[in-house]
Backbone as a ProteinNet text record, in pm:
[ID]
protein_1_A
[PRIMARY]
XXXXXXXXXXXXXXXXXXXXXXXXXXXXXXXXXXXXXXXXXXXXXXXXXXXXXXXXXXXXXXXXXXX
[TERTIARY]
213	170.6	60.7	73.5	-26.9	-163.5	-166.2	-293.8	-356.9	-276.3	-327.7	-395.4	-332.9	-392.1	-519.9	-520.3	-638.2	-754.7	-727.9	-833.1	-895	-817.1	-867.8	-942.7	-931.7	-1003.4	-1138.4	-1163.1	-1285.8	-1409.7	-1416.5	-1535.6	-1566.3	-1471.4	-1504.5	-1552.8	-1495.7	-1539	-1682.4	-1718.1	-1854.6	-1953.4	-1919.5	-2008.3	-2029.4	-1923.2	-1936.4	-2017.3	-2000.5	-2076.7	-2224.2	-2254.6	-2393	-2469.2	-2405.8	-2472.4	-2512.2	-2426.8	-2457.1	-2553.5	-2553.7	-2641.7	-2788.5	-2819.8	-2956.9	-3007.7	-2925.9	-2964	-2982.6	-2892.4	-2900.8	-3025.1	-3057.5	-3175.4	-3302.9	-3312	-3430.8	-3447.7	-3339.4	-3345.5	-3388.1	-3329.2	-3361	-3506.4	-3557.3	-3696.2	-3792.8	-3769.4	-3859.8	-3852	-3734.3	-3720	-3789.2	-3778.1	-3842.6	-3993.9	-4046.8	-4191.6	-4242.9	-4162.8	-4201.7	-4202.5	-4103.9	-4091.8	-4194.4	-4235	-4326.3	-4462.7	-4498	-4626.1	-4619.7	-4505.7	-4490.7	-4557.5	-4595.5	-4664	-4575.6	-4446.3	-4361.4	-4340.8	-4357.6	-4351.7	-4478.3	-4593.1	-4717.4	-4712.5	-4652.5	-4640.2	-4548.7	-4441.3	-4350.6	-4419.9	-4501.5	-4578.1	-4680.6	-4743.6	-4843.9	-4781	-4655.7	-4586.3	-4553.3	-4559.2	-4528.9	-4384.1	-4310.3	-4170.4	-4162.6	-4059.2	-4042.2	-4019.2	-4064	-4052.4	-3906.3	-3817.6	-3675.6	-3621.3	-3661.1	-3618.4	-3671.3	-3794.4	-3852.9	-3778.9	-3748.3	-3680.1	-3541.1	-3461.7	-3322.7	-3307.4	-3386.3	-3369	-3443.6	-3553	-3634.7	-3637.2	-3672.8	-3693.1	-3561.1	-3465.5	-3339.1	-3256.2	-3263.4	-3187.8	-3240.2	-3370	-3427.9	-3378.2	-3339.1	-3298.8	-3150.3	-3073	-2928.7	-2861.4	-2770.5	-2700.1	-2608.7	-2602.9	-2519.2	-2389.4	-2281	-2149.8	-2126.4
-3688.2	-3588	-3642.6	-3769.9	-3831.2	-3834.3	-3873.9	-3882.9	-3745.9	-3644.6	-3508.8	-3465.2	-3493	-3458.2	-3538.5	-3664.4	-3748.7	-3697.7	-3652.8	-3598.1	-3472.4	-3393.2	-3270.8	-3296.5	-3415.7	-3449.3	-3515.5	-3560.8	-3635.3	-3549.5	-3432.8	-3348.7	-3304.8	-3257.2	-3222.8	-3343.3	-3458.9	-3578.4	-3615.4	-3603.4	-3633.7	-3535.4	-3409.8	-3308.2	-3332.5	-3363	-3389	-3515.6	-3617	-3740.8	-3719.3	-3637.4	-3612.1	-3541	-3450.3	-3378.8	-3474.5	-3566.1	-3663.3	-3771.4	-3799.6	-3902.2	-3863.8	-3737.5	-3691.8	-3713.8	-3684.9	-3707.5	-3856.5	-3937.6	-4081.4	-4139.8	-4092.2	-4140	-4103.8	-3984	-3941.1	-4022.6	-4046.5	-4126.8	-4270.2	-4329.2	-4467.1	-4480.3	-4385.8	-4391.6	-4386.4	-4297.3	-4287.1	-4413.5	-4471.5	-4593.8	-4711	-4720.1	-4828.3	-4817.1	-4698.2	-4680.2	-4718.7	-4693.8	-4729.4	-4881.4	-4950.3	-5095	-5170.4	-5115.9	-5186.8	-5212.3	-5142.3	-5163.1	-5268.5	-5329.6	-5427.9	-5560.8	-5636.2	-5764.2	-5867	-5870.3	-5972.6	-5949.8	-5827	-5801	-5854.8	-5833.6	-5889.1	-6041.3	-6100.6	-6246.5	-6297.6	-6227.3	-6268.3	-6261.3	-6158	-6148.5	-6260.4	-6293.4	-6399.7	-6535.8	-6555	-6679.8	-6692.1	-6579.9	-6582.6	-6557.1	-6497.8	-6465.5	-6359.8	-6366.1	-6263.7	-6125	-6023.4	-5886.2	-5848.4	-5891.7	-5860.2	-5919.8	-6041	-6107	-6034	-5990.7	-5918.2	-5787.2	-5717.8	-5588.1	-5605.6	-5695.2	-5706.8	-5783.6	-5887.2	-5969.6	-5917	-5846.7	-5806.2	-5654.3	-5582	-5437.7	-5364.8	-5381.7	-5308.7	-5359.2	-5485.3	-5538.7	-5483.5	-5456.3	-5403.9	-5262.2	-5185.9	-5047.4	-5022.9	-5122.2	-5101.8	-5098.2	-5004.8	-5000.9	-5121.7	-5175.2	-5292.5	-5248.9	-5311.2	-5275	-5333.3
-534.5	-628.6	-720.8	-760	-845.1	-776.8	-649.7	-576.7	-558.9	-541.7	-528.3	-658.8	-771.6	-900.3	-924.4	-884.3	-899.8	-816.9	-695.7	-609.9	-671.4	-739.9	-800.2	-931.1	-985.3	-1107.9	-1082.3	-960	-930	-949.4	-890.9	-899.4	-1042.9	-1121.1	-1259.9	-1341.3	-1316.9	-1389.2	-1353.2	-1227.2	-1183.7	-1245.7	-1250.4	-1308.1	-1457.2	-1530.3	-1673.2	-1700.3	-1618	-1635.1	-1603	-1505.1	-1466.4	-1577.5	-1645.8	-1754.7	-1866.5	-1901.4	-2006.2	-1958.8	-1831.3	-1777	-1792.1	-1778.3	-1795.4	-1936.8	-2036	-2175.3	-2204.3	-2154.5	-2176	-2109	-1990.3	-1920	-1993.9	-2044.4	-2118.9	-2246.3	-2318.3	-2440.3	-2409.4	-2306.5	-2270.9	-2228.4	-2151.8	-2106.1	-2223.7	-2317	-2431.5	-2517.1	-2531.6	-2610	-2541.9	-2410.3	-2335.3	-2344.7	-2332.4	-2342.2	-2480.9	-2582.6	-2718.1	-2736.6	-2682.7	-2700.8	-2616.7	-2504	-2415.2	-2478.7	-2585.1	-2652.2	-2762.6	-2781.4	-2888.5	-2851.2	-2953.7	-2932.8	-2862.7	-2893.7	-2832.7	-2682.4	-2636.5	-2492.5	-2426.2	-2489.4	-2436.6	-2435.2	-2537	-2542.9	-2431.5	-2404.4	-2296.8	-2161.4	-2141.2	-2016.2	-2007.2	-2119.6	-2120.2	-2090.2	-2128	-2097.5	-1949.5	-1878.8	-1736.1	-1702.3	-1794.2	-1766.1	-1656.4	-1573.1	-1469.8	-1532.1	-1463	-1514.1	-1539.4	-1451.8	-1469.2	-1599.1	-1628.7	-1751.3	-1874.3	-1868.6	-1981.5	-2005.7	-1898.7	-1913.6	-1971.5	-1915.7	-1960	-2090.3	-2112	-2231.9	-2352.9	-2331.5	-2444.7	-2464.9	-2361.3	-2378	-2399.7	-2310.9	-2324.5	-2441.9	-2471.4	-2583.8	-2716.3	-2723.8	-2847.6	-2878.1	-2777.6	-2798	-2777.5	-2743.1	-2725.9	-2862.4	-2884.7	-3012.7	-3027.2	-3145.8	-3170.5	-3238	-3198.1	-3251.7	-3387.6
[MASK]
+++++++++++++++++++++++++++++++++++++++++++++++++++++++++++++++++++

């Protein structure tokens, strides 16, 4: 009975998550575009850091909410 109830909850949960995912994606994109013009991002590129490192260590960290 538990598995049957769980199967019926999957689709509504996916739909509710998808609606919020669009808002989160739009917010993150605008924040990333804003941070990419900063001087410290240009300095990190000039140092030769890999693009992945710049994105995760500098760009996304600058816009993630802190607890």
